[in-house]
Short mmCIF file of C-alpha atoms in Angstrom, two decimals:
data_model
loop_
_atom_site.label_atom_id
_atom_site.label_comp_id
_atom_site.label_asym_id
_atom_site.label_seq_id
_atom_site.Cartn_x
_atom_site.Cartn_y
_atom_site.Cartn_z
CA UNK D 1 -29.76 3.38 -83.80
CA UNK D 2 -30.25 4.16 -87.34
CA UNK D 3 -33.32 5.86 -87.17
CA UNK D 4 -30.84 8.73 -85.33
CA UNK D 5 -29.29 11.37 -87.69
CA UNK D 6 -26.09 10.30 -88.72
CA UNK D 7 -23.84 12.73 -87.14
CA UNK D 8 -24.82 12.15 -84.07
CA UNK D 9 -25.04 8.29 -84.56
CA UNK D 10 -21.10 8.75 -85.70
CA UNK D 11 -20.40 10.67 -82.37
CA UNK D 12 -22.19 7.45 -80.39
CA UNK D 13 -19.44 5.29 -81.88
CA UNK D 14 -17.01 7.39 -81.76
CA UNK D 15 -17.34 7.76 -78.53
CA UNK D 16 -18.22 4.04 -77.48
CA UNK D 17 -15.57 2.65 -79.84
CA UNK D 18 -11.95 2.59 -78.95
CA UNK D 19 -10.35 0.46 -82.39
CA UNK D 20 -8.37 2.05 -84.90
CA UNK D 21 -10.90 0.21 -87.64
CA UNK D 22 -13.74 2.21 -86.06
CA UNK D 23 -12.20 5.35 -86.17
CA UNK D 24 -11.24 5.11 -89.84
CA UNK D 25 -14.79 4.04 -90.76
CA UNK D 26 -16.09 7.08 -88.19
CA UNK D 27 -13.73 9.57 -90.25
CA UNK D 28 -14.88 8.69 -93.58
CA UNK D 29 -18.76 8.84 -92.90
CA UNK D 30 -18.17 12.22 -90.90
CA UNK D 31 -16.02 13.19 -93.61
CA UNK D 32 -19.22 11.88 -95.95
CA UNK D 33 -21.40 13.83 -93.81
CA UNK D 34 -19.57 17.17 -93.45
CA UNK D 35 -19.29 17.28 -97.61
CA UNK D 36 -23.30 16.76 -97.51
CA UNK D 37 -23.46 19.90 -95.59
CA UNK D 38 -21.98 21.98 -98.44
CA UNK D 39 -25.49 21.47 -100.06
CA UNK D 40 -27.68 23.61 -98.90
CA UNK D 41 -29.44 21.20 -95.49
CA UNK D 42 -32.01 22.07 -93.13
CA UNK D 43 -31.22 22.15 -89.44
CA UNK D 44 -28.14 22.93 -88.74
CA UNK D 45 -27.66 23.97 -85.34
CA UNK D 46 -27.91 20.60 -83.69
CA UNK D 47 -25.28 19.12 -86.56
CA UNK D 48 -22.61 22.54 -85.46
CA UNK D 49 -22.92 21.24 -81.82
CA UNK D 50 -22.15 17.93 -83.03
CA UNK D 51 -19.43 18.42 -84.99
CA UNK D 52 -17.37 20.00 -82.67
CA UNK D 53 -17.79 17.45 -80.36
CA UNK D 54 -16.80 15.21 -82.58
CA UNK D 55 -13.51 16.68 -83.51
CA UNK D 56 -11.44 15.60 -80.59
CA UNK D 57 -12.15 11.93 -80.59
CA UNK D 58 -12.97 11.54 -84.65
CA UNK D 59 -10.25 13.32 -86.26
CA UNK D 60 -7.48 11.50 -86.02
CA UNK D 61 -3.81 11.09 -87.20
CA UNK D 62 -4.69 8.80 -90.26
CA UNK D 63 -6.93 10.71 -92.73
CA UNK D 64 -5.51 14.35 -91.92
CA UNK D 65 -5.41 15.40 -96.03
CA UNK D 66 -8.11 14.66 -97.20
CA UNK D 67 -10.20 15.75 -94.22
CA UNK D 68 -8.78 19.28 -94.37
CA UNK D 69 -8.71 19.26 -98.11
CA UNK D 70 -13.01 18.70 -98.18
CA UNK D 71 -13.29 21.03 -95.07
CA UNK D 72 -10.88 24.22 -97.19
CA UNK D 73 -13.08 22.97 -100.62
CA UNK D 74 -16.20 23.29 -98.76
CA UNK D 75 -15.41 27.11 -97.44
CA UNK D 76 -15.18 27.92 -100.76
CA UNK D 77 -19.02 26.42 -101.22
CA UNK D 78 -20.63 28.17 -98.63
CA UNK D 79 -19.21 30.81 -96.27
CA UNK D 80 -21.42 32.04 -93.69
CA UNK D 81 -23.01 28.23 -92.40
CA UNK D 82 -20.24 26.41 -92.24
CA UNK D 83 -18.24 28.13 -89.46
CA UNK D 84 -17.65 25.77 -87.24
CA UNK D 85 -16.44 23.46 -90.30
CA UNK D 86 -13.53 25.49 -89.92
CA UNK D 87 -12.57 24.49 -86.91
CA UNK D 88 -11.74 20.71 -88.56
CA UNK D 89 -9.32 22.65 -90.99
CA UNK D 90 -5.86 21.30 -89.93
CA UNK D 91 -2.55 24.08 -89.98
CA UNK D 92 0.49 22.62 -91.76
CA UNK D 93 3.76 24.32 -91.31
CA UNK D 94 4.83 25.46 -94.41
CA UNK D 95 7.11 28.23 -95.86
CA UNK D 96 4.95 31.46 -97.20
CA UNK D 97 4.41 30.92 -100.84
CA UNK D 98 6.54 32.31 -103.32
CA UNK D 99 5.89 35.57 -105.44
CA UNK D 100 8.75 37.33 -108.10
CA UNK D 101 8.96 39.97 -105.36
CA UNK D 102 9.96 37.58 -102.19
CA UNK D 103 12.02 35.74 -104.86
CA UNK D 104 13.76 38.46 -106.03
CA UNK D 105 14.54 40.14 -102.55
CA UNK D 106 16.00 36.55 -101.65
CA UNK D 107 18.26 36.57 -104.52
CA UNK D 108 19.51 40.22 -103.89
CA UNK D 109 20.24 39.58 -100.30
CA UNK D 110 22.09 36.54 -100.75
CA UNK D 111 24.30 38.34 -103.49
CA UNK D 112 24.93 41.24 -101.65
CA UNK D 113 26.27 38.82 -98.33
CA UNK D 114 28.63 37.87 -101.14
CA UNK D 115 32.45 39.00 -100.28
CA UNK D 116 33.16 38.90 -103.78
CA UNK D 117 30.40 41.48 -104.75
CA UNK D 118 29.99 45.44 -103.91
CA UNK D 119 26.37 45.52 -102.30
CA UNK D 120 26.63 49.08 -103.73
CA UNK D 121 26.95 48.44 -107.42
CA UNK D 122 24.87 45.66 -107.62
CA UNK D 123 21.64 45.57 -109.69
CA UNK D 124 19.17 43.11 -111.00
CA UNK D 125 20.56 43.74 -114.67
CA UNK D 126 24.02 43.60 -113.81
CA UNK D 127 26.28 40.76 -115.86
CA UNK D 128 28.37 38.61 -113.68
CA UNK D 129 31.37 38.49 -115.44
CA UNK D 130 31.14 41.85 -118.01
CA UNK D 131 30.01 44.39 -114.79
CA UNK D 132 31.05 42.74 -112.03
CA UNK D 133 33.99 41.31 -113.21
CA UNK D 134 33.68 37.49 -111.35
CA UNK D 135 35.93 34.53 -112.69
CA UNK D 136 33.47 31.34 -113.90
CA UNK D 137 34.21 29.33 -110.71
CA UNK D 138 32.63 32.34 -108.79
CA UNK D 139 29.42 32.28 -110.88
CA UNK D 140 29.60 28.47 -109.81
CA UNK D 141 29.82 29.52 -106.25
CA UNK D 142 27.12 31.93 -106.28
CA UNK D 143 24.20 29.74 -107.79
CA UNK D 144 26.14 27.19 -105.02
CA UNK D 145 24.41 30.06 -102.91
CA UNK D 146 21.49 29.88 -104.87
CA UNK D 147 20.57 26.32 -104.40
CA UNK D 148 21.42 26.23 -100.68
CA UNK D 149 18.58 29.63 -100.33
CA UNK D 150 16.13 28.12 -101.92
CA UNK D 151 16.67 24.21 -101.55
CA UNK D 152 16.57 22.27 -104.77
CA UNK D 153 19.34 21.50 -107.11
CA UNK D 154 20.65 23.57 -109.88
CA UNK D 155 21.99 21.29 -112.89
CA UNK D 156 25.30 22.24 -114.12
CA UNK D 157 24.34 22.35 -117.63
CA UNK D 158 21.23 25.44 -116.73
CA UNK D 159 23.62 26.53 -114.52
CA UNK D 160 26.81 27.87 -116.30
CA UNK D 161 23.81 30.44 -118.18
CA UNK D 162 22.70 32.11 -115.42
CA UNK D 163 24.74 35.07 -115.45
CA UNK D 164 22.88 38.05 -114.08
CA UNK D 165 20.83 37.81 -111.18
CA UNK D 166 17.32 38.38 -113.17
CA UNK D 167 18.12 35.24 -115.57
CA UNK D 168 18.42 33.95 -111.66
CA UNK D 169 15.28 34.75 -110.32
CA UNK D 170 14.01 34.26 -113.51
CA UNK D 171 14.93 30.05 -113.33
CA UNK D 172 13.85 29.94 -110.11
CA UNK D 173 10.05 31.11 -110.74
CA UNK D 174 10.33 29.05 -113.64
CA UNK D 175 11.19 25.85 -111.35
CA UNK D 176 8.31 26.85 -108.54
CA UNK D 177 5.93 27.37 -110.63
CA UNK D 178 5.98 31.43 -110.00
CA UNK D 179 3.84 33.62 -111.87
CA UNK D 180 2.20 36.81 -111.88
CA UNK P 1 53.01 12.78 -127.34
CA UNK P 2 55.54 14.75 -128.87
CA UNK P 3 55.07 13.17 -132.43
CA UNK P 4 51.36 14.00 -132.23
CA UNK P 5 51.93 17.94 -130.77
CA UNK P 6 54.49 17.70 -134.30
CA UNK P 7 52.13 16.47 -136.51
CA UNK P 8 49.14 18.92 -135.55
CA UNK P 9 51.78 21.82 -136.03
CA UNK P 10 52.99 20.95 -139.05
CA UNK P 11 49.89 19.96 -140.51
CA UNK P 12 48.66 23.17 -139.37
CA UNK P 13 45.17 22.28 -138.97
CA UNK P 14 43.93 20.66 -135.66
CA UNK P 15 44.15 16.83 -135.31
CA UNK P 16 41.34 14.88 -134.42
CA UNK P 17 42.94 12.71 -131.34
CA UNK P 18 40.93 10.23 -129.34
CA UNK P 19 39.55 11.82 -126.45
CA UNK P 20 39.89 11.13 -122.72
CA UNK P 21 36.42 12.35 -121.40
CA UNK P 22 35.10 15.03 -122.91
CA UNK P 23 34.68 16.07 -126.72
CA UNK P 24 35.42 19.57 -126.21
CA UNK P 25 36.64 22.52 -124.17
CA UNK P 26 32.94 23.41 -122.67
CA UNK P 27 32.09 20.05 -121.92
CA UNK P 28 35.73 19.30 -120.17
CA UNK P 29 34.70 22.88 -118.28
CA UNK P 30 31.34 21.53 -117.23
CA UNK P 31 33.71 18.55 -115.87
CA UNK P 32 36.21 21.10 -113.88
CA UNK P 33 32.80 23.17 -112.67
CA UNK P 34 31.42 19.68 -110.94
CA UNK P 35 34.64 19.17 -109.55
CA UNK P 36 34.57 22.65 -108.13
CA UNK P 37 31.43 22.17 -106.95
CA UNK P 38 32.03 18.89 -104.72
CA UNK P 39 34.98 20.29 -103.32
CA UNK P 40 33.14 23.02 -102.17
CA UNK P 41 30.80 21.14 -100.84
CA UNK P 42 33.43 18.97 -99.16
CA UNK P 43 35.60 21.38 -97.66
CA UNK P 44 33.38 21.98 -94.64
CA UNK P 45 32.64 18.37 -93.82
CA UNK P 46 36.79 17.37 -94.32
CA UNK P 47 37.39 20.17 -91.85
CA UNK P 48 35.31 18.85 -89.24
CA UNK P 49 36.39 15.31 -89.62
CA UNK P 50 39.98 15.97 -89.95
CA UNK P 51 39.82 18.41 -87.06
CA UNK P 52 41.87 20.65 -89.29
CA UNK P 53 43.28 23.88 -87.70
CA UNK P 54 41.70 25.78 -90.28
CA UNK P 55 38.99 27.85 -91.27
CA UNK P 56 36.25 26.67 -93.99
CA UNK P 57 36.60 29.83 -95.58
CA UNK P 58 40.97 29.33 -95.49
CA UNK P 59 39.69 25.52 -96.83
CA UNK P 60 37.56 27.60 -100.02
CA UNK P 61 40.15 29.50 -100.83
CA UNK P 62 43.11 26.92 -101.27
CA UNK P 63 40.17 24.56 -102.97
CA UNK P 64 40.40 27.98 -105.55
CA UNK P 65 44.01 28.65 -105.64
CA UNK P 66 44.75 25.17 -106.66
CA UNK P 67 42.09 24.95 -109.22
CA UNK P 68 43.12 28.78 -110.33
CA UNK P 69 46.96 27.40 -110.97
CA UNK P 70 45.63 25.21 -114.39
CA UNK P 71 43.37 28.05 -115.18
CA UNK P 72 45.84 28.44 -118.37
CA UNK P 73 45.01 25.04 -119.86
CA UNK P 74 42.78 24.50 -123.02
CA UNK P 75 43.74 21.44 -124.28
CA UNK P 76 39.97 18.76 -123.25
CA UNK P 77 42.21 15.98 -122.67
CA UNK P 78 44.80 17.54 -120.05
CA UNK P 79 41.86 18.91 -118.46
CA UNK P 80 40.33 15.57 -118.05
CA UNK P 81 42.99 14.20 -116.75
CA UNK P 82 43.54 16.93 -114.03
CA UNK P 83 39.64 16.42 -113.20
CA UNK P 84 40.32 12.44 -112.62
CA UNK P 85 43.95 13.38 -110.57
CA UNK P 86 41.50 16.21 -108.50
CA UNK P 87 38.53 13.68 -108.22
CA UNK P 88 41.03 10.63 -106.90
CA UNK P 89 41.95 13.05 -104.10
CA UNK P 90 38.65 13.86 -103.51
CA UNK P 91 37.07 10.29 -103.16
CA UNK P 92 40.45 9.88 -101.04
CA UNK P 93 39.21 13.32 -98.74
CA UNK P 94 35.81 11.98 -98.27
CA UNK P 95 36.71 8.14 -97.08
CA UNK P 96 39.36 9.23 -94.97
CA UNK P 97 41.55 7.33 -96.49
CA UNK P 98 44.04 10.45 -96.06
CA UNK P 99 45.46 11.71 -92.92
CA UNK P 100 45.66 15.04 -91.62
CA UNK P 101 48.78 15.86 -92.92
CA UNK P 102 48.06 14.79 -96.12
CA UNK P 103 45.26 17.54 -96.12
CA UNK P 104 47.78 20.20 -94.58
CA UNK P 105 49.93 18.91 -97.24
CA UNK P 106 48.20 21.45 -99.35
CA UNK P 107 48.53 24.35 -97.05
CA UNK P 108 52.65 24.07 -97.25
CA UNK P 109 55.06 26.09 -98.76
CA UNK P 110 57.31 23.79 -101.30
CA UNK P 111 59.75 26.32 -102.20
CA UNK P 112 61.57 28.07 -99.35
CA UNK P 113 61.81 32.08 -100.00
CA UNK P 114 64.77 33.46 -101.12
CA UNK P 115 66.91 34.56 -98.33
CA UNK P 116 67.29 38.64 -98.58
CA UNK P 117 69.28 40.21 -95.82
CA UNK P 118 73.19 39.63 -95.14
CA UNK P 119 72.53 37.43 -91.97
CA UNK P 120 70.57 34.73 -93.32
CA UNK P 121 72.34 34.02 -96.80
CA UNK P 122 75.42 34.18 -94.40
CA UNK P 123 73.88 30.91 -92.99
CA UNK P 124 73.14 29.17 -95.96
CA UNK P 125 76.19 29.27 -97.55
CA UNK P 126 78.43 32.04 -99.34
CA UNK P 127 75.42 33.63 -101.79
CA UNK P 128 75.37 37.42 -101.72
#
């Protein structure tokens, strides 16, 4: 059985094998196996087939990350042979990242739904309490607002020196790591 | 109390007194700004539970009014001691340990309007 290439001894037990142990063991050495293939290997056609057979039954539910973290690190290796590697790569839903702009347009909307607030007069320089004229406990209610957008907590003491909404967007890149 | 407000005047300078909470005026307003904050937070949830006749936004805006009524105050240690009085009745919002009147409580009048035309100071008493 060994004297078989490994991928398609891995796709014999995969197939034949029906324990969780097996499949673990099966993941890594495919895993093992795909990262080989980022170095330049002979014969490939006969290891594409193989591998996408042996997605269904090898890839399952306990090694998701790291599988589809050596299957993205290995596009950036080598584009045009690993194709069907791609196929392994696993979707995770996840909010589109963050850029100032998105950030920014965020903020604005969510001031301008604001009752207190003109949508008109606002601005990205504008001062909460010198231009706009809002009391403190509306400042508190707007980067209230602020946390509840964007979904992680504002301390009080960072808070109270927000006061226009570019110091805003400002903290928030700040706290997601947002840079251009 | 009174002794103390008399010293500090006629010393003229300010007193150092012991404090309740807070040291000074911004921290005691960092205090007041969590308050307003958990109230906030609160008013939706104490609606639903008390299956109060209300409106969250009518809830936000009393939650204001009352905090707006001691907006005057600068003195750290009255301040503190509204903060524990306003965080009492919140701990006493979120256990239910209050009923639904107690929470509409806040939404009555106290003082009744003066009456203005001839027929109804007629009823209460002799009071043109």
């Amino acid at each position: 059985m060994r004297s078989l290439e490994p991928l398609t001894w891995i796709l014999i037990t995969c197939l034949r094998s029906s324990s969780r142990v097996s499949y673990n063991m099966a993941a890594r050495v495919l895993q093992q196996c795909v990262r080989s293939l980022a170095r330049p290997s002979l014969g490939l056609f006969p290891v594409n087939l193989a591998l996408r057979a042996a997605v269904a039954p090898a890839v399952t539910v306990h090694r998701p990350f790291s599988f589809a973290a050596d299957s993205r690190r290995m596009r950036w290796l080598g584009q045009s042979r690993i194709s069907s590697v791609e196929l392994l790569c696993r979707q995770y839903g996840d909010l589109p990242p963050l850029t100032l702009e998105t950030i920014k347009d965020r903020v604005m909307y969510v001031l301008k739904l604001y009752d207190k607030i003109n949508p008109e007069k606002i601005q990205a320089t504008s001062h909460f309490m010198k231009d706009l004229g809002l009391d403190s406990l509306d400042q508190v209610e707007i980067i209230m607002a602020m946390e509840d957008e964007f979904g992680f907590e504002i301390p009080d003491a960072e808070a109270e020196k927000l006061m226009t909404p570019e110091e805003i967007i400002q903290y928030i890149a700040d706290k997601k790591d947002v840079y251009e | 109390m009174a002794s103390t407000a008399a010293t500090r005047t006629a010393a003229g300078a300010a007193k150092v007194v012991k404090p309740v909470f807070s040291r000074d005026l911004d921290e005691a307003k960092r205090r007041v700004r969590e308050l307003y904050r958990a109230w906030y937070r609160e008013v939706p949830n104490t609606v639903a539970l008390f299956q109060l006749d209300i409106t969250t936004r009518q809830g936000r805006d009393k939650v204001r009014e009352m905090f707006d009524k001691n907006k005057h105050v600068t003195d750290p240690r009255v301040i503190d001691m509204l903060v524990i009085k306003g965080k009492m009745e919140l701990q006493e919002t979120i256990h239910i340990w209050k009923q639904k009147t107690h929470v509409m409580r806040y939404f009555q009048e106290t003082e009744e309007p003066r009456a203005t035309d001839f027929l109804s100071k007629f009823y209460k008493g002799h009071d043109p």
